[in-house]
Coordinates of C-alpha atoms in Angstrom, one line a residue:
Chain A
X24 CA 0.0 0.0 0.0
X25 CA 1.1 3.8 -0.2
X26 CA 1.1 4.8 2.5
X27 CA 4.0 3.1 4.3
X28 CA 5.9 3.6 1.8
X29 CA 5.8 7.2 1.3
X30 CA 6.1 7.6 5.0
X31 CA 9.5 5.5 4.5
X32 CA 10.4 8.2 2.4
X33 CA 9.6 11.5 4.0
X34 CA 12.1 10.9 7.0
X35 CA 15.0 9.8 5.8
X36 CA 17.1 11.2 8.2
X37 CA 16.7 10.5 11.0
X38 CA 16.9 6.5 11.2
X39 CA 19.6 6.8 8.5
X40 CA 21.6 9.1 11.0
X41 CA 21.1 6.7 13.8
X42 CA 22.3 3.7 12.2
X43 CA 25.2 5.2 10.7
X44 CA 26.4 5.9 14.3
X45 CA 25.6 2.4 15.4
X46 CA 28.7 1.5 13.4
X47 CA 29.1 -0.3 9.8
X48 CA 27.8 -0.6 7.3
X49 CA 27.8 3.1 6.9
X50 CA 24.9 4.5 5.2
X51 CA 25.3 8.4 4.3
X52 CA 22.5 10.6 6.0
X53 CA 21.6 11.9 2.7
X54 CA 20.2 9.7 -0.3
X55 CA 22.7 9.3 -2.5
X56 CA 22.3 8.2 -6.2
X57 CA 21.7 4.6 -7.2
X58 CA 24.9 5.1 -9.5
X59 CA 27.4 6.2 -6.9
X60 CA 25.4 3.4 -4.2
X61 CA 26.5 0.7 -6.5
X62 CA 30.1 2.3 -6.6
X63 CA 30.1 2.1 -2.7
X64 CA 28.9 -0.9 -3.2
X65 CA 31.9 -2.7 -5.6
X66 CA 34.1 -1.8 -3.0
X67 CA 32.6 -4.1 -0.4
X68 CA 32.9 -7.4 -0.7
X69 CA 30.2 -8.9 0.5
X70 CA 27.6 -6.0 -0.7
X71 CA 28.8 -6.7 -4.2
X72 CA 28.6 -10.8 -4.1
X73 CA 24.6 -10.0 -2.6
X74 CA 24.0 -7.4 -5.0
X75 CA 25.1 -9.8 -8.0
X76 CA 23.3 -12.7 -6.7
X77 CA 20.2 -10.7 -6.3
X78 CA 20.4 -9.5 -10.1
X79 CA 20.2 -12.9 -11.2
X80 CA 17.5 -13.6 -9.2
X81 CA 15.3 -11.1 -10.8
X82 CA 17.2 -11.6 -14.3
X83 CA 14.8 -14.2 -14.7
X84 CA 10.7 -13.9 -15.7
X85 CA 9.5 -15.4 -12.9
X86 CA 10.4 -13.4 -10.0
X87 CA 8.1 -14.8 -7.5
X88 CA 9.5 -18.4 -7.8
X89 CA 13.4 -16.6 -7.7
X90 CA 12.6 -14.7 -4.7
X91 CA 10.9 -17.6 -2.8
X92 CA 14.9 -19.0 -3.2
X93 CA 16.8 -18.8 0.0
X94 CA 20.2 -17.7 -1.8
X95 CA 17.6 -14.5 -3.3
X96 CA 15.6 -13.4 0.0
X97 CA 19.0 -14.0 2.1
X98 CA 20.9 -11.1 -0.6
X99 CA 17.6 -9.2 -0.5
X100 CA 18.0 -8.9 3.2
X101 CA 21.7 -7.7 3.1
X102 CA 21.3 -5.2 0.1
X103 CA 18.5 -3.3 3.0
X104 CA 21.4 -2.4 5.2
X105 CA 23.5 -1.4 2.1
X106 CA 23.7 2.1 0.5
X107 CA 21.7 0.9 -2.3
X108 CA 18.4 0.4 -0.9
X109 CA 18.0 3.7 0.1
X110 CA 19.2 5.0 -3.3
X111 CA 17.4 7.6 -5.4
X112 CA 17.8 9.5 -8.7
X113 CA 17.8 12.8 -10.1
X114 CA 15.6 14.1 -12.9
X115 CA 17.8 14.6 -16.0
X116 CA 20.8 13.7 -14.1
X117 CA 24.0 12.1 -16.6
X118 CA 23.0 8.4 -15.9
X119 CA 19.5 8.9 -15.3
X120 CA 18.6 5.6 -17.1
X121 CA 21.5 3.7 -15.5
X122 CA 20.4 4.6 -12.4
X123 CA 16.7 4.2 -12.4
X124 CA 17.4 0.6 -13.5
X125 CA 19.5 -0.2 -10.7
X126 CA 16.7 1.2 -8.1
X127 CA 14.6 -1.2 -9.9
X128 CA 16.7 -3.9 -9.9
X129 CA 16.3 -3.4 -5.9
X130 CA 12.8 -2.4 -5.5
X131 CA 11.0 -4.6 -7.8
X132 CA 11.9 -7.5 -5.7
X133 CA 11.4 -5.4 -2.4
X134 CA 7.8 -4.6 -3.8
X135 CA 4.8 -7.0 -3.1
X136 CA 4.0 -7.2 -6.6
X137 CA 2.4 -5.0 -8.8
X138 CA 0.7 -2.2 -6.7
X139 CA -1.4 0.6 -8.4
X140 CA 0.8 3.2 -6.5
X141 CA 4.6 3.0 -6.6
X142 CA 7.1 4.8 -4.2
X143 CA 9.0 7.5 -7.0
X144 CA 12.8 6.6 -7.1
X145 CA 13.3 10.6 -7.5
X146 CA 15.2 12.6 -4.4
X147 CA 12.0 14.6 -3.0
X148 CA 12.1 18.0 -4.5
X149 CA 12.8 20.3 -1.8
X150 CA 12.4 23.8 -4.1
X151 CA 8.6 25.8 -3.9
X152 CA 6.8 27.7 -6.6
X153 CA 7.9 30.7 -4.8
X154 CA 11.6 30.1 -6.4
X155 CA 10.3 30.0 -9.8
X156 CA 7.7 33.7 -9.2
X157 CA 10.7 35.4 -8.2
X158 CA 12.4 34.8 -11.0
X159 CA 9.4 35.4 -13.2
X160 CA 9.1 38.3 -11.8
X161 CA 12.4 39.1 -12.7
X162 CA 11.5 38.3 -16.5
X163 CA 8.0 40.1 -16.7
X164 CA 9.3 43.0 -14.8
X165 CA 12.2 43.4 -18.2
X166 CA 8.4 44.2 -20.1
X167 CA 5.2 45.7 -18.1
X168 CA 3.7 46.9 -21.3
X169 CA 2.9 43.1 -22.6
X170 CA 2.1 42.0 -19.1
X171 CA -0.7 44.2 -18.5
X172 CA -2.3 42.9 -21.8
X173 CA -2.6 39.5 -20.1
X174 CA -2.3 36.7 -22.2
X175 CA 0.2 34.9 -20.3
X176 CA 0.4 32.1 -22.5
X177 CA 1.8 34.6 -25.1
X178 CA 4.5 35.8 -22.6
X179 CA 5.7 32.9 -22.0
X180 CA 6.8 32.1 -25.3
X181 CA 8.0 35.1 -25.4
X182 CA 10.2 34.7 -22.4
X183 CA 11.4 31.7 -23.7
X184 CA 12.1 32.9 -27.3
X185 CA 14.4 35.6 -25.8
X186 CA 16.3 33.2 -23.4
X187 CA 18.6 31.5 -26.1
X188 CA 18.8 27.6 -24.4
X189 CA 14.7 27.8 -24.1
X190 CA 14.1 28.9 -27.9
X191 CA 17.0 26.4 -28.8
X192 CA 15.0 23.5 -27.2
X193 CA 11.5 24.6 -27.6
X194 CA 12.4 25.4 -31.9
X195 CA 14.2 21.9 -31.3
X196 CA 11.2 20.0 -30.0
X197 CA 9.1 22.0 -32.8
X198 CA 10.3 21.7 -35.8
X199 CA 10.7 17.7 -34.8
X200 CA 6.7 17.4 -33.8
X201 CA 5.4 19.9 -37.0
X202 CA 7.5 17.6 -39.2
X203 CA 5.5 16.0 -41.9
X204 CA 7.0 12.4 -43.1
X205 CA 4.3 11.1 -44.9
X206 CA 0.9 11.6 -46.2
X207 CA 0.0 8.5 -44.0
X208 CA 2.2 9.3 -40.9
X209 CA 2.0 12.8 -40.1
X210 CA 5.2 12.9 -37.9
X211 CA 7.5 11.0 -35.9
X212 CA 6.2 10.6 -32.5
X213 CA 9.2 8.4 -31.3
X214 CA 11.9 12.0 -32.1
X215 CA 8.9 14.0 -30.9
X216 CA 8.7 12.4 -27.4
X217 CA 12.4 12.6 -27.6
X218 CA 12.9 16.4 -28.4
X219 CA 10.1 17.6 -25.8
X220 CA 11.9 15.1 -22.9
X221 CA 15.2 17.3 -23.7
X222 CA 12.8 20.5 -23.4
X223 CA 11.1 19.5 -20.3
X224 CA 14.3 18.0 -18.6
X225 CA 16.9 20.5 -19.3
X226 CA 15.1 23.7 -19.5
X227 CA 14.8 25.4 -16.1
X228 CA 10.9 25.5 -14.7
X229 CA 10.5 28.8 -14.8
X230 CA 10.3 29.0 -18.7
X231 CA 8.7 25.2 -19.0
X232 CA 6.1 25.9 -16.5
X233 CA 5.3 29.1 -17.5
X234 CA 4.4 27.8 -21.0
X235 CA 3.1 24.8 -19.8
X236 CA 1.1 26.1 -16.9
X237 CA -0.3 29.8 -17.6
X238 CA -3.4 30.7 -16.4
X239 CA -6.0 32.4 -19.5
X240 CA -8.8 34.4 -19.8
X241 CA -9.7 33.5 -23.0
X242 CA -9.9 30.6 -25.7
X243 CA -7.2 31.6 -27.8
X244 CA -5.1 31.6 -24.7
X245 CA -6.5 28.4 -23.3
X246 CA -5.7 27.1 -27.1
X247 CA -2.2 28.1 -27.2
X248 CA -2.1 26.7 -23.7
X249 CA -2.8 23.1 -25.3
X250 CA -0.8 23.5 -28.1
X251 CA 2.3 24.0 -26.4
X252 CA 3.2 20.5 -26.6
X253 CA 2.3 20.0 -30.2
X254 CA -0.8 17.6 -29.6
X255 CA -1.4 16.6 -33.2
X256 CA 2.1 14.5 -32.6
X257 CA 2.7 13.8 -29.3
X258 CA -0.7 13.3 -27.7
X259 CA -3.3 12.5 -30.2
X260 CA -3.5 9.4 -31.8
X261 CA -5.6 7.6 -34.1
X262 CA -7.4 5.3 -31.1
X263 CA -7.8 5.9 -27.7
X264 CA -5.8 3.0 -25.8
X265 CA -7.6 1.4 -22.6
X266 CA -5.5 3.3 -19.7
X267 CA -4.3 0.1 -18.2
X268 CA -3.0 -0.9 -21.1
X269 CA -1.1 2.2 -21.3
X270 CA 0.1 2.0 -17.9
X271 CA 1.4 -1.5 -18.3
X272 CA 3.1 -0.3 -21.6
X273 CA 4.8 2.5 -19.5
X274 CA 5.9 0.1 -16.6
X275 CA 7.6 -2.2 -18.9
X276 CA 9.8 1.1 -19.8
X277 CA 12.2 1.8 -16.9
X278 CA 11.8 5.7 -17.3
X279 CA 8.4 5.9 -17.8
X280 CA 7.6 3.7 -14.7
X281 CA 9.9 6.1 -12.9
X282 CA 8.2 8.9 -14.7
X283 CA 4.6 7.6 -13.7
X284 CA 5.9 6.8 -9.5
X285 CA 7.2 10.0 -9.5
X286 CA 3.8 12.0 -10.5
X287 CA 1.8 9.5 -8.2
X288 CA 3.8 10.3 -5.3
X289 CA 3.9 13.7 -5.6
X290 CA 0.1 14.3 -7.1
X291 CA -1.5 12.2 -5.5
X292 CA -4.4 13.8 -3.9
X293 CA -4.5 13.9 0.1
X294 CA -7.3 15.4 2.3
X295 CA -4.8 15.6 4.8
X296 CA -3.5 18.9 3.6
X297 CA -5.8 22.0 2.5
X298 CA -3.8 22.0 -0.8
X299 CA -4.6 18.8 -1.4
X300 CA -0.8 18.2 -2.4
X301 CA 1.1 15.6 -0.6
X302 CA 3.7 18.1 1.7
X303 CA 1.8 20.9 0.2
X304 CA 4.5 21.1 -2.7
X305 CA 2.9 22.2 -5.4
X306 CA 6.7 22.7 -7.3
X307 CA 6.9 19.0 -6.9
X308 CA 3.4 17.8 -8.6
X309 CA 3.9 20.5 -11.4
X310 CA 7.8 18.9 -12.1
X311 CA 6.6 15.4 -12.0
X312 CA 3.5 16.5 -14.2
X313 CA 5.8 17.9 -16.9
X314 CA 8.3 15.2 -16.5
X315 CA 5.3 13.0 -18.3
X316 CA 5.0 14.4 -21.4
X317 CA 7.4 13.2 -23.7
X318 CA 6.2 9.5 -22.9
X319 CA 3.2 7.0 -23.8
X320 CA 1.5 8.5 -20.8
X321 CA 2.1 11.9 -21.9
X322 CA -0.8 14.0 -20.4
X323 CA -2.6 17.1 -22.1
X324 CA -5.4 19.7 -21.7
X325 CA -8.2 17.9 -22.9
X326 CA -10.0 21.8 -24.4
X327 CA -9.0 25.0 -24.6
X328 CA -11.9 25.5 -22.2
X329 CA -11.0 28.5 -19.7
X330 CA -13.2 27.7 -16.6
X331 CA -12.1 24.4 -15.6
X332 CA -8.9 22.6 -16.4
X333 CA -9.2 18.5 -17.7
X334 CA -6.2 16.8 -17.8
X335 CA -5.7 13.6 -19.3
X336 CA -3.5 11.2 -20.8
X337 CA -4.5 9.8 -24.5
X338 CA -6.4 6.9 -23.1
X339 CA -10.1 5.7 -21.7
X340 CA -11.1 3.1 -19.7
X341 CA -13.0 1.6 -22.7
X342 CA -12.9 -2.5 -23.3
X343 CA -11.4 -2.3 -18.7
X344 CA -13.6 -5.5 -18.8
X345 CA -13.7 -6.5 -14.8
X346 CA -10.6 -4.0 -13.9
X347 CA -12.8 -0.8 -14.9
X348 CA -13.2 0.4 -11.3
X349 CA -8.8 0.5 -11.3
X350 CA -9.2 2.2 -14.7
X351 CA -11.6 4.9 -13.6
X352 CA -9.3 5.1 -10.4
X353 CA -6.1 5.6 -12.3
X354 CA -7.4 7.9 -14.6
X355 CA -9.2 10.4 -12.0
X356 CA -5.8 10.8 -11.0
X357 CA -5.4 12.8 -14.0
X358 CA -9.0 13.9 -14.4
X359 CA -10.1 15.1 -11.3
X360 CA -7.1 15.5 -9.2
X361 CA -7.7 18.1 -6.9
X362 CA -4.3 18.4 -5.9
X363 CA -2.6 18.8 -9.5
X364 CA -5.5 21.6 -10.4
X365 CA -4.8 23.0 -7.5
X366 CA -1.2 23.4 -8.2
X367 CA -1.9 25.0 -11.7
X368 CA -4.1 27.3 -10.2
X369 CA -1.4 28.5 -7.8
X370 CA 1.0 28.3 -10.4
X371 CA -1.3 30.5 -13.1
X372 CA -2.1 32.8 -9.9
X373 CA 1.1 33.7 -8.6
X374 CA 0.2 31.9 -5.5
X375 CA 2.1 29.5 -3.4
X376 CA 1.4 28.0 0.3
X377 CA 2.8 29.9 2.9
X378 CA 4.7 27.6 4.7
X379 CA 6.3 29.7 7.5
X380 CA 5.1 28.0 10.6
X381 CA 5.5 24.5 9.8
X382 CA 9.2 23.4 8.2
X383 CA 9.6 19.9 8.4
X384 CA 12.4 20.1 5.9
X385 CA 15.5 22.3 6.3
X386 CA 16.2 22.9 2.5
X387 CA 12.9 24.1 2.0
X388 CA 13.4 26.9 4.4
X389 CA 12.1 30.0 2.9
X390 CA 14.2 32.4 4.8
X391 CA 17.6 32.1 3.3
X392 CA 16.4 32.2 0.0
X393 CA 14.4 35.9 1.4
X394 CA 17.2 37.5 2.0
X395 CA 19.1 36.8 -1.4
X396 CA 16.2 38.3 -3.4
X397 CA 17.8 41.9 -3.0
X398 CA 20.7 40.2 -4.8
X399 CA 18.4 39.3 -7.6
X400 CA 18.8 41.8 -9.6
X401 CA 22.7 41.6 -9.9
X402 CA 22.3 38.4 -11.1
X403 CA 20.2 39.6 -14.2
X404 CA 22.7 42.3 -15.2
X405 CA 25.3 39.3 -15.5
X406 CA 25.5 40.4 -18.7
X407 CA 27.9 43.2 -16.4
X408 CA 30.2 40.3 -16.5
X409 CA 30.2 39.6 -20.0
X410 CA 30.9 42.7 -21.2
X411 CA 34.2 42.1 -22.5
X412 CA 33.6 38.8 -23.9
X413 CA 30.6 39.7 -26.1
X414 CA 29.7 42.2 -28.5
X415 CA 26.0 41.0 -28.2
X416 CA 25.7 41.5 -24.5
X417 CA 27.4 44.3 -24.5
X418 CA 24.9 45.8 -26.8
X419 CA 22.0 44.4 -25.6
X420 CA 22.5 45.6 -22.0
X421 CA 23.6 49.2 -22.8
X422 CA 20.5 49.5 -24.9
X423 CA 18.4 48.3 -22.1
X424 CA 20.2 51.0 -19.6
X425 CA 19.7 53.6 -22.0
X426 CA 23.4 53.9 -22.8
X427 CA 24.5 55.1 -19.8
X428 CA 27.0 58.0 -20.1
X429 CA 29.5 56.6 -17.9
X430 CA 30.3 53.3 -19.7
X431 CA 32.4 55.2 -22.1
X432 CA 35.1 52.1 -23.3
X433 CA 32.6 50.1 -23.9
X434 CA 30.4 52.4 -25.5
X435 CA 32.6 53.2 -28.8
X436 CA 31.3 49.7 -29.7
X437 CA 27.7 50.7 -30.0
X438 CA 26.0 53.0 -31.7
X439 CA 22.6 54.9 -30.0
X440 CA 19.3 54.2 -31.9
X441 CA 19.8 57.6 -33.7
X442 CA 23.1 57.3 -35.3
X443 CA 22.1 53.9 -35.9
X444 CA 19.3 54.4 -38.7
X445 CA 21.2 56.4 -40.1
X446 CA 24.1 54.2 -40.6
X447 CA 22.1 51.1 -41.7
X448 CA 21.2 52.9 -44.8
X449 CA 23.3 50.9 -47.2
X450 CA 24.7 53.8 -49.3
X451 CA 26.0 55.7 -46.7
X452 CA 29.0 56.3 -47.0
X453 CA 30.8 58.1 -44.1
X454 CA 30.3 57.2 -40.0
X455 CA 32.5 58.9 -37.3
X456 CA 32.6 57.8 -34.2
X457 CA 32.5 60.7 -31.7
X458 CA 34.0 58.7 -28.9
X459 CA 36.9 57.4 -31.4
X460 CA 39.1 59.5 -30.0
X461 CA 38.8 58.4 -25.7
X462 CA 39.4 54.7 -27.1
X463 CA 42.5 55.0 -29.3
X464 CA 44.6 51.9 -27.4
X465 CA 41.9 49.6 -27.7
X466 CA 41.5 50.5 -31.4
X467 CA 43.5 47.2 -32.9
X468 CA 40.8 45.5 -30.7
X469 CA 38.2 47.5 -31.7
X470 CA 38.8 47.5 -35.5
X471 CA 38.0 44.0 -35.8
X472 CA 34.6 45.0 -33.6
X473 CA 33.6 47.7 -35.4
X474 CA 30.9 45.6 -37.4
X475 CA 28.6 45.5 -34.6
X476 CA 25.5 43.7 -33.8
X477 CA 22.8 45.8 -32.2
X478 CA 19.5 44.1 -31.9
X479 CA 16.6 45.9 -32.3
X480 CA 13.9 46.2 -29.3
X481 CA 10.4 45.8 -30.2
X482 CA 9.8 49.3 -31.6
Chain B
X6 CA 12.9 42.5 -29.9
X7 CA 9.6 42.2 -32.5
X8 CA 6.9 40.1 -32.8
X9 CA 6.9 37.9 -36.2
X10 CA 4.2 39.7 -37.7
X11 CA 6.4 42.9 -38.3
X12 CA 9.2 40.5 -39.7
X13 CA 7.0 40.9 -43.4
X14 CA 7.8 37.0 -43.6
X15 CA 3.7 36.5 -44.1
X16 CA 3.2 34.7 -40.5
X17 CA 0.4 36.4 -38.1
X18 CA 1.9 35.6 -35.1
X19 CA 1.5 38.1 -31.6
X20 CA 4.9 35.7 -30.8
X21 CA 8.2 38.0 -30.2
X22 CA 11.3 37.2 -31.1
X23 CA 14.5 38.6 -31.1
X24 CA 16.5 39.7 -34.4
X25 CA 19.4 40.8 -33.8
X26 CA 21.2 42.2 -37.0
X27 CA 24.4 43.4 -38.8
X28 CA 25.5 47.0 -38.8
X29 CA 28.5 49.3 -39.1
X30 CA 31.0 50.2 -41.5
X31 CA 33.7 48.7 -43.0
X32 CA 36.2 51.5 -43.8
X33 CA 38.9 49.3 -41.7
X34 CA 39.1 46.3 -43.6
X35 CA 39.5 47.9 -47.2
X36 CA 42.1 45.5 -49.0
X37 CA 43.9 46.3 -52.1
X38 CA 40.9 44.3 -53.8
X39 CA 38.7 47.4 -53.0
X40 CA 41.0 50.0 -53.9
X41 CA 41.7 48.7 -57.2
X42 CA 38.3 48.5 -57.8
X43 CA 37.8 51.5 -57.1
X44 CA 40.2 53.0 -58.8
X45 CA 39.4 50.9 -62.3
X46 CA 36.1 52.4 -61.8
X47 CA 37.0 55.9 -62.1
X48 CA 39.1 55.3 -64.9
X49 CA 35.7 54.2 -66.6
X50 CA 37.5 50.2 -66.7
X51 CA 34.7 49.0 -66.1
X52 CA 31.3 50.3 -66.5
X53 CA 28.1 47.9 -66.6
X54 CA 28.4 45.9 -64.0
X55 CA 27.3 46.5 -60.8
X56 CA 30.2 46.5 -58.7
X57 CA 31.2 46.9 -55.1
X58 CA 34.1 48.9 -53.7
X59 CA 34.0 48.3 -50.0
X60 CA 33.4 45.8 -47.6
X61 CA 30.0 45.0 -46.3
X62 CA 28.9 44.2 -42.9
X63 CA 26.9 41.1 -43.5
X64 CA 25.9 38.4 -41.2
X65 CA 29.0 35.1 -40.9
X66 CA 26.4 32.5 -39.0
X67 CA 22.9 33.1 -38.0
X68 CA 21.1 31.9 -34.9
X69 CA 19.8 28.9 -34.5
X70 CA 16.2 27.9 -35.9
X71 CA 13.2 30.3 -34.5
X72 CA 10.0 28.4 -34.0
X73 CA 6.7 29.8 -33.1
X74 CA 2.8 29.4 -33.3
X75 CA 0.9 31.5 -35.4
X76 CA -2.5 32.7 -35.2
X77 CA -4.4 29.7 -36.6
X78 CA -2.6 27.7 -34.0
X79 CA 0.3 26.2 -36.4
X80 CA 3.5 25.9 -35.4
X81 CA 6.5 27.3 -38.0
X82 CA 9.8 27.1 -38.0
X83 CA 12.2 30.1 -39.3
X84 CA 15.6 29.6 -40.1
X85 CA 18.3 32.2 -40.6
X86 CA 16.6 34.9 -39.3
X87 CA 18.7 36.5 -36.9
X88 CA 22.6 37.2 -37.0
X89 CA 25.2 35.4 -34.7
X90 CA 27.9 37.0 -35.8
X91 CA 28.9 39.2 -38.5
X92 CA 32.2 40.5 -40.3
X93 CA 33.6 43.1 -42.9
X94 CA 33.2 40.9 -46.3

């Protein structure tokens, strides 16, 4: 059942700490990752003999005949004091696959059988929505004129078409999904789901939630809403598979399983909480939500309707036969999951759960990450630092100051606005530079400058 | 920044993006190709052809592939549209 199991997970401290003083084997306080457990692991004899023994055990089909086997349950047992059974993964981390087959090669014979909800082998995200407002308000704040015209579907894209590793990805995942092959086969799903797992796991949330998560007013937003991940390939299909089916498709997939325990641990609605969020961590459902898409299971607006949001995966409970009631259960989770609607409600607000009197979990601490907002805005004007590397950003950030009088080196390598149009006529035939004369020792440098890039703001 | 409508590319898009261009001049990097030139064209050399004296500041790479979604909700994909780099040539 869940619950144990998640409970297992939400203290992993303190236990861990305790029996680490008790003597060997150690077990580090923190979860480390699957692929550096089984490194730990090598180096012990007798944790590496268990851990072998037990991957032939499950090598096999039948694991509930290999795991009734003394030699199996006996390595079982020693692998639960080892670094490797406490184990988890990060999302997009460089062996993400390597690793997420290891926990499995534990946890599939620690598990009972098949269970409708699995324990995610993801660390816990520990990061709130708040994190990702403040730096979207960093963003919108660069344009309050589009802002105020509210389609905040449209801004995002925007945000991310100015950011260059966002439009790289998103034009990326794109031009992949808008592809036409064939008359008969409209795209390729398989590169599509591909090139929007790249998007979704190595573009920051605050540009993939934005798109994926802004809150509309009106059809054409809610529309542009459900296109963002190019439906026609990577969600719509000719039939509608019978959900079970799907999951079992996804389960046999080590990553998608993964995929699919992450989002029902941290989605899963609880009446426990008034967010209806497990931990009230809204970040968390929204990340495992968006760390769907990409596979079978992908999961999609179902309208562009703007009153109520209907998520679902490409599936119905259709043909279920005697299992329909599981179906209908594991597709409300999608459907009618007050806790993920809740979450892109916050998330389209602006709102996040104010978690000040009650913090279980140290890294979640709001109050550190207070005080560094003032420092915020230094960290946008890192284009500062790159001043002397790049013509672009050099531009670019003296246009946005409104070339600032006392930036004078660095000014001879842009033009203002005025001299500007005037120079991009083609025929002209003479420029001087005013400031040609303050710069003279950095004129070898410069020379090779002088063709300048100056990109135009939306005028 | 501009939104792909004012690029005149004949997509209705609200979507910006950002095009950054080439500008400057060139009087630097005039090579003894240039000169000549010019020169041979005062002396009436050469006469028909359209021909050009001085270097150009013109884009050397462009960025990478702009895609956005119009206003009849279809996606497009630009390539080429904005400069990466550019150079005297």
């Amino acid at each position: 059942t869940f619950l144990p199991n998640r409970a297992l997970l939400s203290l992993p401290g303190a236990d861990e700490m305790l029996r680490s003083l008790a003597g060997p084997p150690p077990v580090p306080p923190v979860p480390v990752d699957c692929v550096r457990a089984t490194e730990l692991c090598a180096a012990d004899a007798g944790c590496s003999s268990r851990y072998r023994t037990l991957r032939q055990c499950l090598a096999g089909r039948d694991r509930n005949t290999l795991l009734a086997n003394r030699e199996c349950q006996l390595a079982l047992g020693v692998l639960q004091e080892s670094p490797l059974e406490r184990c988890r993964c990060k999302r997009g981390m460089k062996k993400e696959l390597q690793c997420l087959q290891i926990y499995w090669s534990i946890h599939l014979g620690l598990a009972e059988g098949e269970e409708f909800y699995e324990a995610s082998p993801y660390e816990p995200v520990t990061s709130r929505l708040s994190d990702i407002f403040r730096l979207a308000s960093i963003f919108s704040g660069m344009d309050p004129a589009t802002t105020s015209k509210s389609n905040h579907c449209l801004d995002a894209a925007k945000a991310c078409n100015l950011n260059d590793n966002c439009k790289r990805l998103r034009s990326g995942y794109i031009s992949t999904c808008s592809r036409e092959l064939s008359a008969a086969e409209p795209c390729s799903r398989r590169k599509c789901h591909k090139a929007l797992r790249q998007f979704f796991d190595r573009v920051p949330g605050e540009f993939t939630f934005r798109l994926l998560f802004c809150s509309c007013k009106d059809p054409a937003c809610a529309e542009r809403r459900r296109q963002t991940i190019v439906p026609s390939c990577s969600y719509e299909d000719k039939e509608k598979p019978n959900c079970l089916d799907l999951r079992g498709a996804c389960r046999a997939d080590h990553l998608c399983r993964s995929r699919l325990a992450d989002f029902h641990t941290n989605c899963q609605a609880t009446f426990q909480s008034l967010t209806n969020c497990p931990g009230d961590n809204f970040q968390a459902c929204l990340g495992s939500y968006a760390g769907l898409i990409g596979f079978d299971i992908t999961p999609n607006y179902v309208d562009a309707s703007t009153t109520s949001i209907t998520i679902s995966p490409w599936c119905s409970c259709k043909g279920s036969g005697n299992m329909e009631e599981e179906c209908e259960k594991f597709l409300r989770d999608f459907t009618e999951n007050p806790c993920l609607r809740n979450a892109i409600q916050a998330f389209g607000n602006g709102t996040d759960v104010n978690l000040a009197p009650k913090i279980p979990n140290p890294a979640a601490t709001v109050l550190p990450k207070a005080e560094k907002s003032p420092v915020l805005p230094d960290d946008v004007n890192d284009s500062n630092t790159a001043y002397d590397t790049s013509v672009i950003s050099t531009c670019t950030s003296l246009q946005e100051q409104g070339l600032k009088p006392n930036q004078s080196k660095e000014q001879s390598l842009c033009y203002s606005q005025a001299q500007l149009t005037t120079d991009v006529m083609p025929d002209q035939k003479t420029f001087t530079d005013p400031k040609a004369g303050s710069s003279r020792q950095r004129e070898s440098r410069i020379l090779l400058l002088i063709p300048i890039l100056i990109p135009v703001l939306g005028l | 920044e501009v939104s792909v409508s004012e690029l005149g590319l004949g997509y209705e898009s609200d979507e910006t993006v950002l095009f950054r261009y080439c500008s400057g001049t060139c009087e630097a990097t005039v090579r003894s190709y240039d000169l000549s030139l010019k020169s041979m064209r005062s002396r009436r050399k050469i006469r028909k052809e359209k021909i050009r004296a001085r270097p150009c500041c013109r884009p050397l790479a462009y960025d990478d592939d702009v895609s956005f979604l119009d206003a009849y909700n279809r996606y497009h994909t630009v390539n080429e549209l904005s400069a990466k780099e550019c150079g005297c040539v």
